[in-house]
Short mmCIF file of C-alpha atoms and ligand atoms in Angstrom, two decimals:
data_model
loop_
_atom_site.label_atom_id
_atom_site.label_comp_id
_atom_site.label_asym_id
_atom_site.label_seq_id
_atom_site.Cartn_x
_atom_site.Cartn_y
_atom_site.Cartn_z
CA UNK U 8 0.00 0.00 0.00
CA UNK U 9 2.04 3.01 -1.23
CA UNK U 10 1.89 6.15 0.89
CA UNK U 11 2.36 9.47 -0.80
CA UNK U 12 2.10 12.76 1.02
CA UNK U 13 2.91 15.01 -1.93
CA UNK U 14 0.15 14.06 -4.37
CA UNK U 15 -2.09 16.87 -5.61
CA UNK U 16 -5.04 14.63 -6.43
CA UNK U 17 -6.05 11.00 -6.24
CA UNK U 18 -8.64 9.16 -8.33
CA UNK U 19 -10.26 6.40 -6.27
CA UNK U 20 -11.26 3.01 -7.67
CA UNK U 21 -10.81 3.55 -11.39
CA UNK U 22 -11.49 0.65 -13.74
CA UNK U 23 -8.61 0.82 -16.22
CA UNK U 24 -9.24 -1.37 -19.30
CA UNK U 25 -6.75 -4.25 -19.27
CA UNK U 26 -6.26 -4.26 -15.49
CA UNK U 27 -7.87 -6.98 -13.36
CA UNK U 28 -8.98 -4.82 -10.42
CA UNK U 29 -9.87 -1.17 -9.82
CA UNK U 30 -6.93 1.12 -9.18
CA UNK U 31 -6.22 4.40 -7.43
CA UNK U 32 -4.39 6.92 -9.63
CA UNK U 33 -2.24 9.52 -7.90
CA UNK U 34 -1.45 12.80 -9.67
CA UNK U 35 1.38 15.22 -8.98
CA UNK U 36 2.19 18.38 -10.95
CA UNK U 37 -0.19 17.38 -13.74
CA UNK U 38 1.34 13.94 -14.25
CA UNK U 39 0.43 10.45 -13.13
CA UNK U 40 2.69 9.72 -10.16
CA UNK U 41 1.35 6.39 -8.86
CA UNK U 42 -1.10 3.62 -9.75
CA UNK U 43 -2.02 1.04 -7.11
CA UNK U 44 -5.11 -0.73 -5.74
CA UNK U 45 -5.00 1.58 -2.70
CA UNK U 46 -2.91 4.74 -2.32
CA UNK U 47 -2.74 6.21 1.18
CA UNK U 48 -2.62 9.99 1.04
CA UNK U 49 -4.51 13.05 2.13
CA UNK U 50 -4.75 14.65 -1.32
CA UNK U 51 -8.17 15.73 -2.58
CA UNK U 52 -10.10 12.76 -3.99
CA UNK U 53 -12.06 12.13 -7.17
CA UNK U 54 -14.45 9.27 -6.43
CA UNK U 55 -14.49 7.21 -9.61
CA UNK U 56 -16.36 4.44 -7.82
CA UNK U 57 -15.68 1.51 -10.13
CA UNK U 58 -16.32 3.34 -13.38
CA UNK U 59 -14.12 3.11 -16.45
CA UNK U 60 -11.30 5.61 -16.86
CA UNK U 61 -9.55 6.11 -20.21
CA UNK U 62 -6.66 8.46 -21.07
CA UNK U 63 -8.92 10.48 -23.37
CA UNK U 64 -10.01 9.70 -26.90
CA UNK U 65 -7.56 10.49 -29.70
CA UNK U 66 -9.06 12.08 -32.80
CA UNK U 67 -6.75 11.12 -35.66
CA UNK U 68 -8.65 12.75 -38.55
CA UNK U 69 -11.08 15.67 -38.45
CA UNK U 70 -11.69 18.84 -40.50
CA UNK U 71 -12.32 21.74 -38.12
CA UNK U 72 -12.08 24.37 -40.87
CA UNK U 73 -15.09 23.11 -42.82
CA UNK U 74 -17.27 21.91 -39.93
CA UNK U 75 -20.72 23.28 -39.12
CA UNK U 76 -21.63 24.46 -42.62
CA UNK U 77 -25.14 23.01 -42.77
CA UNK U 78 -27.68 25.65 -43.63
CA UNK U 79 -25.17 27.60 -45.72
CA UNK U 80 -25.41 25.41 -48.78
CA UNK U 81 -27.74 23.34 -50.85
CA UNK U 82 -26.65 19.75 -50.54
CA UNK U 83 -28.92 16.79 -50.17
CA UNK U 84 -28.16 13.84 -52.43
CA UNK U 85 -24.64 14.28 -53.76
CA UNK U 86 -21.58 12.09 -53.50
CA UNK U 87 -17.94 12.99 -52.91
CA UNK U 88 -17.43 15.27 -55.92
CA UNK U 89 -20.55 17.29 -55.08
CA UNK U 90 -19.47 17.67 -51.44
CA UNK U 91 -16.01 18.91 -52.47
CA UNK U 92 -17.58 21.37 -54.93
CA UNK U 93 -20.12 22.64 -52.36
CA UNK U 94 -17.39 23.41 -49.82
CA UNK U 95 -15.04 24.84 -52.49
CA UNK U 96 -17.74 27.36 -53.39
CA UNK U 97 -18.14 28.44 -49.77
CA UNK U 98 -14.44 28.45 -48.94
CA UNK U 99 -13.74 31.70 -50.76
CA UNK U 100 -15.87 33.50 -48.20
CA UNK U 101 -14.33 31.88 -45.10
CA UNK U 102 -12.93 34.51 -42.75
CA UNK U 103 -10.55 33.82 -39.91
CA UNK U 104 -13.26 34.67 -37.37
CA UNK U 105 -15.76 32.39 -39.08
CA UNK U 106 -13.40 29.39 -39.13
CA UNK U 107 -12.41 30.06 -35.51
CA UNK U 108 -16.04 30.17 -34.36
CA UNK U 109 -17.06 26.96 -36.18
CA UNK U 110 -13.87 25.15 -35.16
CA UNK U 111 -14.36 26.18 -31.52
CA UNK U 112 -17.88 24.77 -31.58
CA UNK U 113 -16.55 21.34 -32.63
CA UNK U 114 -13.57 21.43 -30.26
CA UNK U 115 -15.87 22.19 -27.32
CA UNK U 116 -18.14 19.29 -28.26
CA UNK U 117 -15.09 17.01 -28.59
CA UNK U 118 -13.70 18.05 -25.20
CA UNK U 119 -17.04 17.34 -23.53
CA UNK U 120 -17.13 13.93 -25.24
CA UNK U 121 -13.74 13.03 -23.79
CA UNK U 122 -11.25 13.83 -26.57
CA UNK U 123 -7.86 14.97 -25.25
CA UNK U 124 -5.72 14.85 -28.43
CA UNK U 125 -6.65 15.73 -32.00
CA UNK U 126 -5.18 15.94 -35.50
CA UNK U 127 -7.10 18.32 -37.73
CA UNK U 128 -6.72 18.68 -41.47
CA UNK U 129 -6.81 22.24 -42.82
CA UNK U 130 -7.27 23.20 -46.45
CA UNK U 131 -4.66 25.53 -47.88
CA UNK U 132 -4.92 26.88 -51.45
CA UNK U 133 -5.09 30.21 -53.32
CA UNK U 134 -8.84 30.60 -52.66
CA UNK U 135 -8.75 30.38 -48.87
CA UNK U 136 -5.08 31.33 -48.50
CA UNK U 137 -3.84 30.87 -44.95
CA UNK U 138 -7.00 32.23 -43.29
CA UNK U 139 -8.27 28.84 -42.07
CA UNK U 140 -4.75 27.86 -41.00
CA UNK U 141 -4.42 31.06 -38.93
CA UNK U 142 -7.75 30.41 -37.23
CA UNK U 143 -6.81 26.82 -36.38
CA UNK U 144 -3.46 27.99 -34.98
CA UNK U 145 -5.37 30.32 -32.64
CA UNK U 146 -7.66 27.45 -31.60
CA UNK U 147 -4.61 25.30 -30.84
CA UNK U 148 -3.38 27.91 -28.35
CA UNK U 149 -6.77 28.84 -26.90
CA UNK U 150 -7.91 25.26 -26.17
CA UNK U 151 -4.55 23.87 -25.01
CA UNK U 152 -6.06 23.70 -21.50
CA UNK U 153 -8.11 20.69 -22.61
CA UNK U 154 -6.81 19.40 -25.94
CA UNK U 155 -3.49 18.93 -27.74
CA UNK U 156 -4.14 19.94 -31.35
CA UNK U 157 -1.94 18.91 -34.25
CA UNK U 158 -2.36 20.78 -37.56
CA UNK U 159 -2.16 18.95 -40.90
CA UNK U 160 -2.24 21.31 -43.90
CA UNK U 161 -3.31 19.82 -47.22
CA UNK U 162 -4.37 20.62 -50.81
CA UNK U 163 -7.97 19.38 -51.02
CA UNK U 164 -8.44 20.53 -54.61
CA UNK U 165 -5.10 19.31 -55.96
CA UNK U 166 -1.47 20.37 -55.82
CA UNK U 167 0.14 20.07 -59.26
CA UNK U 168 -2.96 21.50 -60.98
CA UNK U 169 -3.38 24.41 -58.56
CA UNK U 170 -0.57 26.98 -58.94
CA UNK U 171 0.29 28.79 -55.71
CA UNK U 172 -0.83 25.95 -53.45
CA UNK U 173 2.62 24.52 -52.80
CA UNK U 174 4.02 27.92 -51.79
CA UNK U 175 1.17 28.28 -49.29
CA UNK U 176 1.79 24.80 -47.86
CA UNK U 177 5.46 25.68 -47.42
CA UNK U 178 4.52 28.98 -45.76
CA UNK U 179 2.25 27.08 -43.35
CA UNK U 180 5.01 24.56 -42.57
CA UNK U 181 7.36 27.44 -41.77
CA UNK U 182 4.70 28.98 -39.55
CA UNK U 183 3.66 26.16 -37.24
CA UNK U 184 1.90 23.45 -39.26
CA UNK U 185 2.73 20.09 -37.71
CA UNK U 186 2.43 17.86 -40.77
CA UNK U 187 1.37 17.58 -44.42
CA UNK U 188 -1.75 15.99 -45.84
CA UNK U 189 -2.53 14.92 -49.36
CA UNK U 190 -5.44 14.21 -51.65
CA UNK U 191 -4.08 12.56 -54.81
CA UNK U 192 -7.51 11.65 -56.18
CA UNK U 193 -8.35 15.30 -56.87
CA UNK U 194 -5.00 16.02 -58.51
CA UNK U 195 -4.48 16.12 -62.28
CA UNK U 196 -1.32 14.08 -61.65
CA UNK U 197 -1.83 11.96 -58.51
CA UNK U 198 1.60 10.29 -58.64
CA UNK U 199 3.35 13.64 -58.97
CA UNK U 200 1.39 14.97 -55.98
CA UNK U 201 2.47 12.03 -53.85
CA UNK U 202 6.12 12.42 -54.89
CA UNK U 203 6.05 16.17 -54.20
CA UNK U 204 4.51 15.73 -50.76
CA UNK U 205 7.06 13.07 -49.78
CA UNK U 206 9.84 15.44 -50.87
CA UNK U 207 8.38 18.26 -48.77
CA UNK U 208 7.89 15.92 -45.79
CA UNK U 209 11.58 15.04 -45.90
CA UNK U 210 12.61 18.66 -46.32
CA UNK U 211 10.57 19.76 -43.29
CA UNK U 212 10.88 16.49 -41.33
CA UNK U 213 7.12 16.06 -40.89
CA UNK U 214 4.67 13.16 -41.06
CA UNK U 215 2.22 12.61 -43.92
CA UNK U 216 -1.51 11.88 -43.90
CA UNK U 217 -3.24 11.19 -47.23
CA UNK U 218 -6.91 11.02 -48.22
CA UNK U 219 -6.73 7.94 -50.39
CA UNK U 220 -8.55 5.40 -52.53
CA UNK U 221 -11.93 6.90 -51.69
CA UNK U 222 -14.13 4.93 -54.09
CA UNK U 223 -15.33 1.37 -54.56
CA UNK U 224 -13.22 0.30 -57.56
CA UNK U 225 -10.57 -2.17 -56.31
CA UNK U 226 -8.99 -2.70 -59.75
CA UNK U 227 -6.33 -0.04 -59.02
CA UNK U 228 -5.09 1.71 -55.89
CA UNK U 229 -2.89 4.68 -54.98
CA UNK U 230 -2.04 2.66 -51.89
CA UNK U 231 0.64 0.81 -53.87
CA UNK U 232 2.45 4.04 -54.72
CA UNK U 233 2.17 5.29 -51.12
CA UNK U 234 3.81 2.09 -49.83
CA UNK U 235 6.53 2.36 -52.49
CA UNK U 236 7.30 5.99 -51.64
CA UNK U 237 7.19 5.30 -47.89
CA UNK U 238 9.78 2.58 -48.28
CA UNK U 239 11.89 4.60 -50.70
CA UNK U 240 12.09 7.57 -48.35
CA UNK U 241 12.39 5.54 -45.16
CA UNK U 242 9.23 7.16 -43.85
CA UNK U 243 7.73 4.01 -42.28
CA UNK U 244 5.67 4.77 -39.17
CA UNK U 245 5.18 8.37 -40.32
CA UNK U 246 2.57 7.90 -43.06
CA UNK U 247 -1.19 7.49 -42.68
CA UNK U 248 -3.89 6.97 -45.28
CA UNK U 249 -7.57 7.76 -44.67
CA UNK U 250 -10.85 6.38 -46.06
CA UNK U 251 -9.35 3.66 -48.35
CA UNK U 252 -12.91 2.50 -49.05
CA UNK U 253 -11.66 0.40 -51.97
CA UNK U 254 -10.48 -2.15 -49.40
CA UNK U 255 -14.10 -2.81 -48.42
CA UNK U 256 -14.53 -4.34 -51.89
CA UNK U 257 -11.72 -6.91 -51.94
CA UNK U 258 -11.77 -10.60 -51.07
CA UNK U 259 -10.20 -11.74 -47.78
CA UNK U 260 -7.02 -13.08 -49.43
CA UNK U 261 -6.44 -9.77 -51.23
CA UNK U 262 -7.15 -7.82 -48.05
CA UNK U 263 -4.63 -9.97 -46.18
CA UNK U 264 -1.96 -9.40 -48.86
CA UNK U 265 -2.54 -5.63 -48.73
CA UNK U 266 -2.51 -5.76 -44.92
CA UNK U 267 0.94 -7.37 -44.97
CA UNK U 268 2.17 -4.72 -47.39
CA UNK U 269 0.88 -1.88 -45.19
CA UNK U 270 2.38 -3.44 -42.06
CA UNK U 271 5.74 -3.97 -43.80
CA UNK U 272 5.84 -0.43 -45.16
CA UNK U 273 4.74 1.16 -41.87
CA UNK U 274 1.69 2.85 -43.37
CA UNK U 275 -1.24 3.39 -40.97
CA UNK U 276 -4.89 3.39 -42.00
CA UNK U 277 -7.83 5.42 -40.74
CA UNK U 278 -11.47 4.62 -41.47
CA UNK U 279 -14.00 7.38 -41.30
CA UNK U 280 -17.27 5.48 -41.00
CA UNK U 281 -19.68 8.42 -40.88
CA UNK U 282 -18.42 9.92 -44.15
CA UNK U 283 -17.66 6.60 -45.83
CA UNK U 284 -21.22 5.40 -45.17
CA UNK U 285 -22.82 8.68 -46.21
CA UNK U 286 -20.94 9.30 -49.47
CA UNK U 287 -20.01 5.98 -51.01
CA UNK U 288 -22.19 3.78 -53.19
CA UNK U 289 -24.51 6.64 -54.15
CA UNK U 290 -24.86 5.30 -57.70
CA UNK U 291 -26.15 1.93 -56.50
CA UNK U 292 -29.92 1.56 -56.23
CA UNK U 293 -30.04 -1.48 -53.94
CA UNK U 294 -27.81 -3.97 -52.09
CA UNK U 295 -25.57 -0.97 -51.62
CA UNK U 296 -21.92 -1.53 -50.60
CA UNK U 297 -21.16 0.26 -47.35
CA UNK U 298 -17.58 1.33 -48.09
CA UNK U 299 -16.21 0.77 -44.57
CA UNK U 300 -12.88 -1.06 -44.59
CA UNK U 301 -12.71 -3.82 -41.94
CA UNK U 302 -9.74 -2.46 -40.04
CA UNK U 303 -10.16 -4.84 -37.09
CA UNK U 304 -8.82 -7.53 -39.46
CA UNK U 305 -5.85 -5.39 -40.55
CA UNK U 306 -4.91 -4.73 -36.91
CA UNK U 307 -4.36 -8.46 -36.48
CA UNK U 308 -1.70 -8.19 -39.19
CA UNK U 309 0.11 -5.42 -37.37
CA UNK U 310 -1.26 -2.42 -39.29
CA UNK U 311 -1.78 0.67 -37.11
CA UNK U 312 -5.45 1.42 -37.78
CA UNK U 313 -7.82 3.98 -36.34
CA UNK U 314 -11.42 5.12 -36.49
CA UNK U 315 -12.00 8.87 -36.69
CA UNK U 316 -14.67 11.52 -37.18
CA UNK U 317 -13.62 13.30 -40.42
CA UNK U 318 -16.46 15.75 -40.92
CA UNK U 319 -19.12 17.24 -38.70
CA UNK U 320 -22.32 18.86 -39.97
CA UNK U 321 -21.28 19.62 -43.55
CA UNK U 322 -21.93 18.26 -47.07
CA UNK U 323 -19.48 15.38 -46.50
CA UNK U 324 -21.25 14.29 -43.31
CA UNK U 325 -24.40 16.07 -42.16
CA UNK U 326 -24.17 14.42 -38.73
CA UNK U 327 -21.90 14.54 -35.75
CA UNK U 328 -21.44 15.37 -32.10
CA UNK U 329 -17.64 14.82 -32.17
CA UNK U 330 -18.00 11.74 -29.96
CA UNK U 331 -15.29 9.22 -30.82
CA UNK U 332 -17.00 6.60 -28.67
CA UNK U 333 -20.05 6.97 -30.91
CA UNK U 334 -17.80 6.58 -33.96
CA UNK U 335 -16.23 3.38 -32.55
CA UNK U 336 -19.73 2.07 -31.80
CA UNK U 337 -20.84 2.93 -35.36
CA UNK U 338 -17.83 1.05 -36.72
CA UNK U 339 -18.70 -1.99 -34.55
CA UNK U 340 -22.25 -1.94 -35.94
CA UNK U 341 -21.21 -1.75 -39.57
CA UNK U 342 -18.25 -4.17 -39.27
CA UNK U 343 -20.39 -6.63 -37.30
CA UNK U 344 -18.03 -6.66 -34.33
CA UNK U 345 -19.49 -8.39 -31.26
CA UNK U 346 -18.55 -8.00 -27.59
CA UNK U 347 -15.37 -10.06 -28.07
CA UNK U 348 -14.11 -7.23 -30.30
CA UNK U 349 -15.46 -4.24 -28.34
CA UNK U 350 -12.09 -3.69 -26.64
CA UNK U 351 -10.45 -3.58 -30.09
CA UNK U 352 -13.06 -1.02 -31.17
CA UNK U 353 -12.17 1.04 -28.10
CA UNK U 354 -8.47 0.73 -29.01
CA UNK U 355 -9.34 2.19 -32.45
CA UNK U 356 -10.14 5.56 -30.80
CA UNK U 357 -7.56 5.47 -27.97
CA UNK U 358 -4.23 3.58 -28.02
CA UNK U 359 -4.08 2.96 -31.79
CA UNK U 360 -4.55 6.60 -32.88
CA UNK U 361 -2.02 7.51 -30.18
CA UNK U 362 0.44 5.28 -32.05
CA UNK U 363 -0.57 6.71 -35.43
CA UNK U 364 0.04 10.23 -34.10
CA UNK U 365 3.27 9.02 -32.47
CA UNK U 366 2.27 10.32 -29.05
CA UNK U 367 5.07 9.23 -26.75
CA UNK U 368 3.33 10.25 -23.54
CA UNK U 369 -0.15 8.78 -23.95
CA UNK U 370 -1.75 6.26 -21.61
CA UNK U 371 -2.50 5.67 -17.94
CA UNK U 372 1.05 5.08 -16.75
CA UNK U 373 3.40 6.80 -14.30
CA UNK U 374 5.10 9.83 -15.83
CA UNK U 375 2.45 10.51 -18.46
CA UNK U 376 0.22 13.59 -18.31
CA UNK U 377 -2.84 13.00 -16.12
CA UNK U 378 -5.29 13.07 -19.03
CA UNK U 379 -8.15 11.05 -17.56
CA UNK U 380 -11.74 10.68 -18.72
CA UNK U 381 -14.32 9.01 -16.48
CA UNK U 382 -17.02 7.14 -18.43
CA UNK U 383 -20.42 6.22 -17.03
CA UNK U 384 -19.77 2.47 -17.40
CA UNK U 385 -18.25 -0.26 -15.27
CA UNK U 386 -16.47 -2.17 -18.08
CA UNK U 387 -14.92 -1.31 -21.44
CA UNK U 388 -17.44 -3.58 -23.18
CA UNK U 389 -20.35 -1.72 -21.56
CA UNK U 390 -18.79 1.66 -22.45
CA UNK U 391 -18.58 0.75 -26.15
CA UNK U 392 -21.97 -0.96 -26.30
CA UNK U 393 -23.87 1.89 -24.64
CA UNK U 394 -21.78 4.83 -25.93
CA UNK U 395 -21.32 5.67 -22.25
CA UNK U 396 -21.43 9.36 -21.42
CA UNK U 397 -18.15 10.87 -20.23
CA UNK U 398 -19.05 12.26 -16.79
CA UNK U 399 -15.83 14.20 -16.16
CA UNK U 400 -12.52 14.86 -17.83
CA UNK U 401 -9.09 15.98 -16.62
CA UNK U 402 -6.28 17.42 -18.73
CA UNK U 403 -2.88 17.37 -17.05
CA UNK U 404 -4.68 16.83 -13.74
CA UNK U 405 -7.00 19.80 -14.10
CA UNK U 406 -10.77 19.34 -14.42
CA UNK U 407 -11.72 20.29 -17.99
CA UNK U 408 -15.42 19.35 -18.00
CA UNK U 409 -18.16 17.76 -15.94
CA UNK U 410 -21.41 16.17 -17.05
CA UNK U 411 -23.60 15.23 -14.10
CA UNK U 412 -25.59 12.05 -14.75
CA UNK U 413 -29.25 12.44 -15.66
CA UNK U 414 -31.50 12.36 -12.60
CA UNK U 415 -34.92 10.82 -13.11
CA UNK U 416 -37.76 12.55 -11.39
CA UNK U 417 -40.33 9.77 -10.92
CA UNK U 418 -43.03 9.39 -8.25
CA UNK U 419 -41.94 8.89 -4.64
CA UNK U 420 -43.14 5.33 -4.23
CA UNK U 421 -41.53 2.25 -5.70
CA UNK U 422 -42.95 -1.23 -5.76
CA UNK U 423 -41.33 -3.51 -3.18
CA UNK U 424 -40.70 -6.99 -4.60
ZN1 LIG Q 516 -10.70 13.92 -44.31
#
């Protein structure tokens, strides 16, 4: 029974997924200082009371700059190309204040749903310039009390076909962007875009995150070129690809072969179930393919896979409350994952995206920041199944939000049985 007289805070009886019995978690100077079944100390207590505690959800792919656009545009039945065009038309009018306000709305939802780390994509091109990027940089500073934000700048409407875009990407990288994104399928020369982005990534020593293979035709894939370039540049472990809906259309043997290739090359894969479900297969009238790649199978081959939000309340995805637990639950529904895989689904929004983002200090372990989210559930399986509400969250040991449980107001009497 460890005794610690210099703790600032102690969490009592936390159920930590993977541990056999509830633990006390001691916090000192914003970091986890001790984990034990019973810590003796007189520090202020947070009574977790046998509920699940996770180190915060990790959002590995979201677009804060184009969130919350519903009501500004006509968009009801379109697919991917229509969604890109709808946002492109609006983007010219984005102001820094506008992007900041919409991004803040999503960040605040995400914080209250238990997200503690986030990678956001931001569009940079001659139409929007660096206005969205500037707004997101301000959000990164202003919400650092609850969320670590990583900024991925990318050319949504193409790079080689859009003069001026590369200079803006370089300007953003010199001014605080954390990594580079890509979107080869909108480029006039997809292979040249990939090569250019790898060259820039090496020049600026940043990771890469591509939107890739976002259709249902498995007869060709940009994935092959990404793996080739990753190996050629020695960028394994630093490259992610998102959507990759083509992989939902291949037979198990082909999927396994591609899984080995991804694992060997060190290329991670993110599925974005809300957008993938909403946009893909629009041309099919019935027996519609769902376009969600079964990443729980790729994980077994050693591929670093994640589930993420992508878009919130815009033409790409007119849904969203920024809850990653909801997204993991949605994935489980679509991928037909039962309770034996619920922990894996939870990993897809916690430990796996932490690996994809190369977060060296993530997890409930001594020395790491005390980022702790209490869920209204007693097991990880229950949390995933019920999309348990986060009841409180701590960032570096400081309370960042509280959500008191609903209190029913029924009649006084209750039947005695
Ligand atoms: Zn995206």
